[in-house]
Coordinates of C-alpha atoms and ligand atoms in Angstrom, one line a residue:
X1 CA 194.1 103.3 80.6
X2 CA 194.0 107.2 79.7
X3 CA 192.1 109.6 80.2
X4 CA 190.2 110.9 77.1
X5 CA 188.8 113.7 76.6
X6 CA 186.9 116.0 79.3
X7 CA 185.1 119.5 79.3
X8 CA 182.8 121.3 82.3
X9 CA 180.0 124.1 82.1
X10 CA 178.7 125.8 84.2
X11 CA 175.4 128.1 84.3
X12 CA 173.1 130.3 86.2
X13 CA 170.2 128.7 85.0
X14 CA 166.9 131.1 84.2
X15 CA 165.3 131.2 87.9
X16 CA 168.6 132.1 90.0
X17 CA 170.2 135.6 90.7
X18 CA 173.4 133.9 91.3
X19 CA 175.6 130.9 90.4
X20 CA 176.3 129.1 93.4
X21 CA 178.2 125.8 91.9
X22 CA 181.7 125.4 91.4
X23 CA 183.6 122.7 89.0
X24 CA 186.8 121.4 88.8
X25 CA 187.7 120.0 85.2
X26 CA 191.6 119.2 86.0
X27 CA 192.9 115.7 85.4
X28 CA 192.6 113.8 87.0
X29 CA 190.4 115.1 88.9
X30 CA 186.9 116.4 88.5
X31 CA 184.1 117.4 91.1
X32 CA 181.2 119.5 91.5
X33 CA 179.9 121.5 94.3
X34 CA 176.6 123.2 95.0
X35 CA 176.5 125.5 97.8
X36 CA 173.9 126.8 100.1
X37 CA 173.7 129.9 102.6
X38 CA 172.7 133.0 103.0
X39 CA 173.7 136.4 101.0
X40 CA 176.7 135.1 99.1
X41 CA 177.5 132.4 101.6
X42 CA 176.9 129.8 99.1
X43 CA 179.0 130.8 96.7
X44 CA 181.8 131.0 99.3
X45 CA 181.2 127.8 100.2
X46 CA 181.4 126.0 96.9
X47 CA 184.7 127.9 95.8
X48 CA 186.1 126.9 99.1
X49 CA 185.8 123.3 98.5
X50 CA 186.7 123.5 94.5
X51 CA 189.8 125.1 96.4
X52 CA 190.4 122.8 99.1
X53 CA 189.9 119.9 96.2
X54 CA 192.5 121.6 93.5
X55 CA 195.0 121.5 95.9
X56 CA 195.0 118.3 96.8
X57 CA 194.4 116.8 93.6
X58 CA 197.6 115.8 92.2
X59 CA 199.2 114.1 95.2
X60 CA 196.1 111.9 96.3
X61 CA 195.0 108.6 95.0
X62 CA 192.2 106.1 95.6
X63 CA 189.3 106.2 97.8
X64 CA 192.0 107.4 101.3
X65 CA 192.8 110.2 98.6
X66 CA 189.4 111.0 97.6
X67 CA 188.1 111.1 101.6
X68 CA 191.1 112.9 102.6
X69 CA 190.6 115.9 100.5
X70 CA 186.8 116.2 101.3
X71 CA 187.6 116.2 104.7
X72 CA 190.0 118.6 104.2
X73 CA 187.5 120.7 102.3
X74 CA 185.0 120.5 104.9
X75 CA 187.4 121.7 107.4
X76 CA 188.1 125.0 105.9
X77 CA 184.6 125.8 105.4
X78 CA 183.7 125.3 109.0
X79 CA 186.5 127.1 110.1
X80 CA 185.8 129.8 108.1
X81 CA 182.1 129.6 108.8
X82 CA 183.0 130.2 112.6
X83 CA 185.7 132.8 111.7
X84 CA 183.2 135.3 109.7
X85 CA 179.1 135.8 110.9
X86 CA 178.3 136.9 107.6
X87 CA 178.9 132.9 106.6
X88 CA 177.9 131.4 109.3
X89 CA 175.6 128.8 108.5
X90 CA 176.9 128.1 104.9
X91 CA 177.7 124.6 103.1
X92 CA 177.8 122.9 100.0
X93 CA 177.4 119.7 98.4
X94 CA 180.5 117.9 96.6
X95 CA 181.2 114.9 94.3
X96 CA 184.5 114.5 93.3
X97 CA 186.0 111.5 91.1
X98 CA 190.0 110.8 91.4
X99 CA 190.9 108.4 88.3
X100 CA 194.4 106.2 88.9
X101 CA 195.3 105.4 85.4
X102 CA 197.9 102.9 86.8
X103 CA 195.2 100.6 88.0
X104 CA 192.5 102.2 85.9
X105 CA 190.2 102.6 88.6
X106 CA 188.2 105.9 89.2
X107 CA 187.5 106.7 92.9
X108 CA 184.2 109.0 93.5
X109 CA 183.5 110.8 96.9
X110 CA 180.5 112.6 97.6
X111 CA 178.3 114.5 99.9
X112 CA 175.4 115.5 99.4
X113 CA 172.7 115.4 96.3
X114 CA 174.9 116.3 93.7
X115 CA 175.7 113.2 91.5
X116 CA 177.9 110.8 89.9
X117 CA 176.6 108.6 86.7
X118 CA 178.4 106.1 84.4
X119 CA 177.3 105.8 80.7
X120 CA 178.6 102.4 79.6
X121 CA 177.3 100.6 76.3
X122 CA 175.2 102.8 76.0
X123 CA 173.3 102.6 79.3
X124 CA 173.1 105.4 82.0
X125 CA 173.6 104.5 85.7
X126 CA 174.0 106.8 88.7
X127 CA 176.5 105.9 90.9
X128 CA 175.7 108.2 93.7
X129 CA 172.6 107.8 96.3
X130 CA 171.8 111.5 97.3
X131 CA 172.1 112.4 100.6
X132 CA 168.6 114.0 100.7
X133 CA 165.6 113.5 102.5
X134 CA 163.5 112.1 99.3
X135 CA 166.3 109.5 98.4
X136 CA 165.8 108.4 102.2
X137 CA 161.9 108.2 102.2
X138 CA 162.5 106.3 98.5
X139 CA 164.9 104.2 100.4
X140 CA 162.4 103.1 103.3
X141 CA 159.8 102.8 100.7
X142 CA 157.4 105.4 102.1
X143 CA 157.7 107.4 98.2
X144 CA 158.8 106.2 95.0
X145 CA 161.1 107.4 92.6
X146 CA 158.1 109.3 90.3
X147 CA 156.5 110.8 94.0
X148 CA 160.5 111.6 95.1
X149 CA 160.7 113.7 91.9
X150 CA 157.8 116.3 92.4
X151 CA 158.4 116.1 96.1
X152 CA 158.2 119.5 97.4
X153 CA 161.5 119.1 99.9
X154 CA 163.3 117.4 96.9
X155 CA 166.1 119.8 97.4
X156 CA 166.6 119.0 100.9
X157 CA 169.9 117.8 101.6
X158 CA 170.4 115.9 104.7
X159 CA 174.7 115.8 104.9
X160 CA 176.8 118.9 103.7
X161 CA 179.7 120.2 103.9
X162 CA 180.8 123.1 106.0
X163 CA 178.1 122.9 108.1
X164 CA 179.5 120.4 111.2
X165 CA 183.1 120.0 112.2
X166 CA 183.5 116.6 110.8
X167 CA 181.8 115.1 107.7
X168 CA 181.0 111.9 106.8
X169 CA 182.0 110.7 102.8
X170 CA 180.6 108.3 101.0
X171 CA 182.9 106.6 98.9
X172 CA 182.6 103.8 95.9
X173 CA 185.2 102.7 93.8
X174 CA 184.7 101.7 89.6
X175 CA 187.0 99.9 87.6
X176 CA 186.8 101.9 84.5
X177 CA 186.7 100.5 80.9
X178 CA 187.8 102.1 77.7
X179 CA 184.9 104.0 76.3
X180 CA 183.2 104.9 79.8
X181 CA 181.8 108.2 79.7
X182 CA 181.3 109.7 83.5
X183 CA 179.5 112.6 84.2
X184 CA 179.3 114.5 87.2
X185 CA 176.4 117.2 88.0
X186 CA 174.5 119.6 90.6
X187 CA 171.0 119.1 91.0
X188 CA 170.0 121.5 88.2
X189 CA 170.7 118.8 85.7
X190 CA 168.6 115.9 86.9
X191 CA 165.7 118.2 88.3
X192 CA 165.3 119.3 85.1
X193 CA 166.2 116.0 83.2
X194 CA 165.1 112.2 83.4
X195 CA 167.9 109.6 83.3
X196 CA 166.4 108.8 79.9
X197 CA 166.9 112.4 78.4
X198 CA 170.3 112.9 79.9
X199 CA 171.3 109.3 78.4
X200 CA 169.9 110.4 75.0
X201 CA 171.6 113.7 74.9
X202 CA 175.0 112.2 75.5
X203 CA 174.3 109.9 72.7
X204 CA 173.1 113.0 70.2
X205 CA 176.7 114.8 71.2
X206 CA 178.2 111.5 70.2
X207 CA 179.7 111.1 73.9
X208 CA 181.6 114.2 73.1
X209 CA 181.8 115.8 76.4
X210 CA 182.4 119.7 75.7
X211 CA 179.3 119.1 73.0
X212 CA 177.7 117.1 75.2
X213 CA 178.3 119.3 78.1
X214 CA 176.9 122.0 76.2
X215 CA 173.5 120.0 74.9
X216 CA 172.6 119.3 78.8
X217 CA 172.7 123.1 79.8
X218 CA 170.5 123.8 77.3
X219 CA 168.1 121.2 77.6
X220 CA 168.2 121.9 81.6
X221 CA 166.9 125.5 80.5
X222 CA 164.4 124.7 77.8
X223 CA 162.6 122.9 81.2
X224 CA 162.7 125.7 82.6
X225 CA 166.3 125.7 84.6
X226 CA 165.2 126.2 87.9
X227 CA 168.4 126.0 89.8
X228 CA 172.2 126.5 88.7
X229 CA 173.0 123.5 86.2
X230 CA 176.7 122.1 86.2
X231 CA 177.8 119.3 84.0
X232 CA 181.4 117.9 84.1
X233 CA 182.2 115.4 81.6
X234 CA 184.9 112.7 80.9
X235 CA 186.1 109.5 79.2
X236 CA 188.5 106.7 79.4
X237 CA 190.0 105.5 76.4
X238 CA 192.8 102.8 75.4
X239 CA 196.0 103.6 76.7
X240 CA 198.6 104.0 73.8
X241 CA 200.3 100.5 72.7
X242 CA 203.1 100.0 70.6
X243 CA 202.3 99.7 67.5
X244 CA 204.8 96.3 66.7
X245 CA 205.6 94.3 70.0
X246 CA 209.4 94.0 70.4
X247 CA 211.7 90.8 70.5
X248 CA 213.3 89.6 74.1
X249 CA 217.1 90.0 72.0
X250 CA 216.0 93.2 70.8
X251 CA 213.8 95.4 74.0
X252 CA 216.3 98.0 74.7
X253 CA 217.1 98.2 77.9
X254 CA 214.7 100.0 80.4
X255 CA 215.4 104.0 80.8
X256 CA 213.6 107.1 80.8
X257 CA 212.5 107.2 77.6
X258 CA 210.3 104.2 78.2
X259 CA 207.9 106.7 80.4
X260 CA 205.4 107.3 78.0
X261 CA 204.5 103.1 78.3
X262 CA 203.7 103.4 81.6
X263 CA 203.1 105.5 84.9
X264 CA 201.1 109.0 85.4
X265 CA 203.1 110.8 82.9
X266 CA 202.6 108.8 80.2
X267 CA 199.2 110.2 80.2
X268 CA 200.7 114.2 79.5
X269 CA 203.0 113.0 76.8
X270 CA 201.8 114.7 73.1
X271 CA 200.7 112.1 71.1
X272 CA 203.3 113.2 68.6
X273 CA 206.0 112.5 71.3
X274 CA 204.6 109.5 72.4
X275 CA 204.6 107.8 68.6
X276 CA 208.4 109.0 68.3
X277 CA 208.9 106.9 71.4
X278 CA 206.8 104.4 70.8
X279 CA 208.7 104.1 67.3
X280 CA 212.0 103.7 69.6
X281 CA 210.8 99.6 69.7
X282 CA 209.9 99.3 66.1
X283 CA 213.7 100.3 65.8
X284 CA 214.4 96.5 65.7
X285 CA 212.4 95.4 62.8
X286 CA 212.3 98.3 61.0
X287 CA 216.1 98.9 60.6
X288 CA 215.9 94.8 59.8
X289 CA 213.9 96.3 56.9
X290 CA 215.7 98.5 56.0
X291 CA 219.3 96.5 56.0
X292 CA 217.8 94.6 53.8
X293 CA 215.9 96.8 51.3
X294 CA 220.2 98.2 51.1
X295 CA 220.9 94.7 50.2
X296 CA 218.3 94.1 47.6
X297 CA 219.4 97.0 45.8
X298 CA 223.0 97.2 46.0
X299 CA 222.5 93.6 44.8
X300 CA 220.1 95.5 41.8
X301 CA 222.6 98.0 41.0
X302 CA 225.8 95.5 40.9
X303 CA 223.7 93.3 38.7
X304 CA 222.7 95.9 36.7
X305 CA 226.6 97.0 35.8
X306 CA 227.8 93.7 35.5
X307 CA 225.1 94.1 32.8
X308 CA 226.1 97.1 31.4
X309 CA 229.7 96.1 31.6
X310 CA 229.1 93.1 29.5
X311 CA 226.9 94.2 27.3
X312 CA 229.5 97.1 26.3
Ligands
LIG1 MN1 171.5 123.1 93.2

């Protein structure tokens, strides 16, 4: 399993003053944050997790990786909160996906109402419950889904981050397929968009996420974009195989240049690179061929002055 491609946008909308989300689009990891406060609070808030989240990315893995760096995020926030009055107060949602291309298993954290969905064959599922007070009154069955959407507290979060000194993450674990298409968002997107429309613009970009990306911004502000609208995008694809399986006699013997088979790095190798080293274990067969193409027409060429020689 690779990662495939992946893109993030990021806009105002065409109610806000401000921008108050953050992304990260850095495999592999991705997240989105949509923070809440007064003056610039908010935005303080969001860029302190995307932060927090960046710089824990690379060294994490799995759902204990995932948790950690929320918690970690949440941590700064609050002690920053306390440290300056002008903040105090201020939070921010999160989602943030880890993918382990080893196991091929994409770990997803989140607090809050922004969102995590899964296109796979061609069907949209969220993977997130929001943390909100209309996704609890759905969940207790005193609205449904249609009343949950017009809901005049729809916005209101019930978990944040940055706003206690410990937060609680929710955590779920997929194992990814080739050709899954994740998509993370803040609440501008599916506020603006049914499940339906979102699934049909991904299709219409051809599950290209920086078109695709692009598409749901747009259609988020044709509606009327009511709140900051942030999309982050990616897919797995087929991790590179060789392209002729090598003989027991003829594997050569394990060494560095085998990385691009297997492990994290495999996954930053240029695909040029990668065929030269994937090449490395046609070696066998090929040079067969080749010995024996040299054969066949040093065998030609003899035959052909024995010819000549006789024929003189
Ligand atoms: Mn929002």
């Amino acid at each position: 399993m690779r990662i495939g491609r992946a893109a993030g946008v990021t806009d105002t909308g065409r109610r806000r003053l401000r921008n108050e989300d953050a992304f990260i689009c850095e495999p592999p990891l991705f997240a989105v944050a949509d923070g809440m406060g007064g003056a610039r609070a908010g935005e303080v808030a969001a860029r302190l997790a995307a932060a927090a989240l960046e710089e824990a990315g690379t060294q994490t893995r799995g759902e204990p990786g995932v948790t950690a760096m929320i918690v970690e995020a949440n941590r700064r926030i609050w002690e920053r909160a306390l440290a300056d009055p002008a903040t105090a107060g201020m939070g921010t949602t999160v989602t943030a996906a880890l993918v382990d291309t080893d196991s091929g298993t994409v770990a997803i954290g989140h607090v809050g109402d922004s969102r995590a969905y899964l296109l796979r064959d061609g069907a949209l599922e969220q993977l997130t419950t929001d943390h909100s007070l209309v996704a609890e009154l759905v969940s207790s069955g005193v609205l449904t889904p249609e009343e949950a959407e017009r809901h005049p507290q729809r916005s209101a979060i019930t978990r944040a981050l940055g706003t206690e000194p410990t937060v609680e993450v929710e955590v779920l674990t997929i194992a990814g397929q080739p050709g899954d298409l994740f998509l993370l968002c803040s609440d501008g997107l599916p506020t603006m968009l049914s499940d339906g429309e979102v699934a049909d613009a991904l299709e219409a970009a051809e599950r290209d996420p920086a078109t695709a990306g692009e598409a749901l911004v747009v259609a988020a502000n044709a509606r009327g974009g009511e709140d900051n609208i942030t999309v982050v995008l990616f897919e797995l694809a087929e991790g590179k195989a060789p392209a002729v399986e090598p003989t027991p006699a003829e594997r050569p013997p394990p060494g560095p240049e085998l990385a691009p088979d297997s492990g994290l790095e495999a996954e930053m190798v240029e695909p040029e690179a990668s065929q030269a080293s994937l090449s490395r274990h046609g070696a066998g067969p090929g040079g067969r061929a080749a010995a024996l193409a040299f054969i066949v027409a040093a065998l030609v060429i003899g035959a052909l002055v024995l010819y000549w020689g006789i024929t003189r």
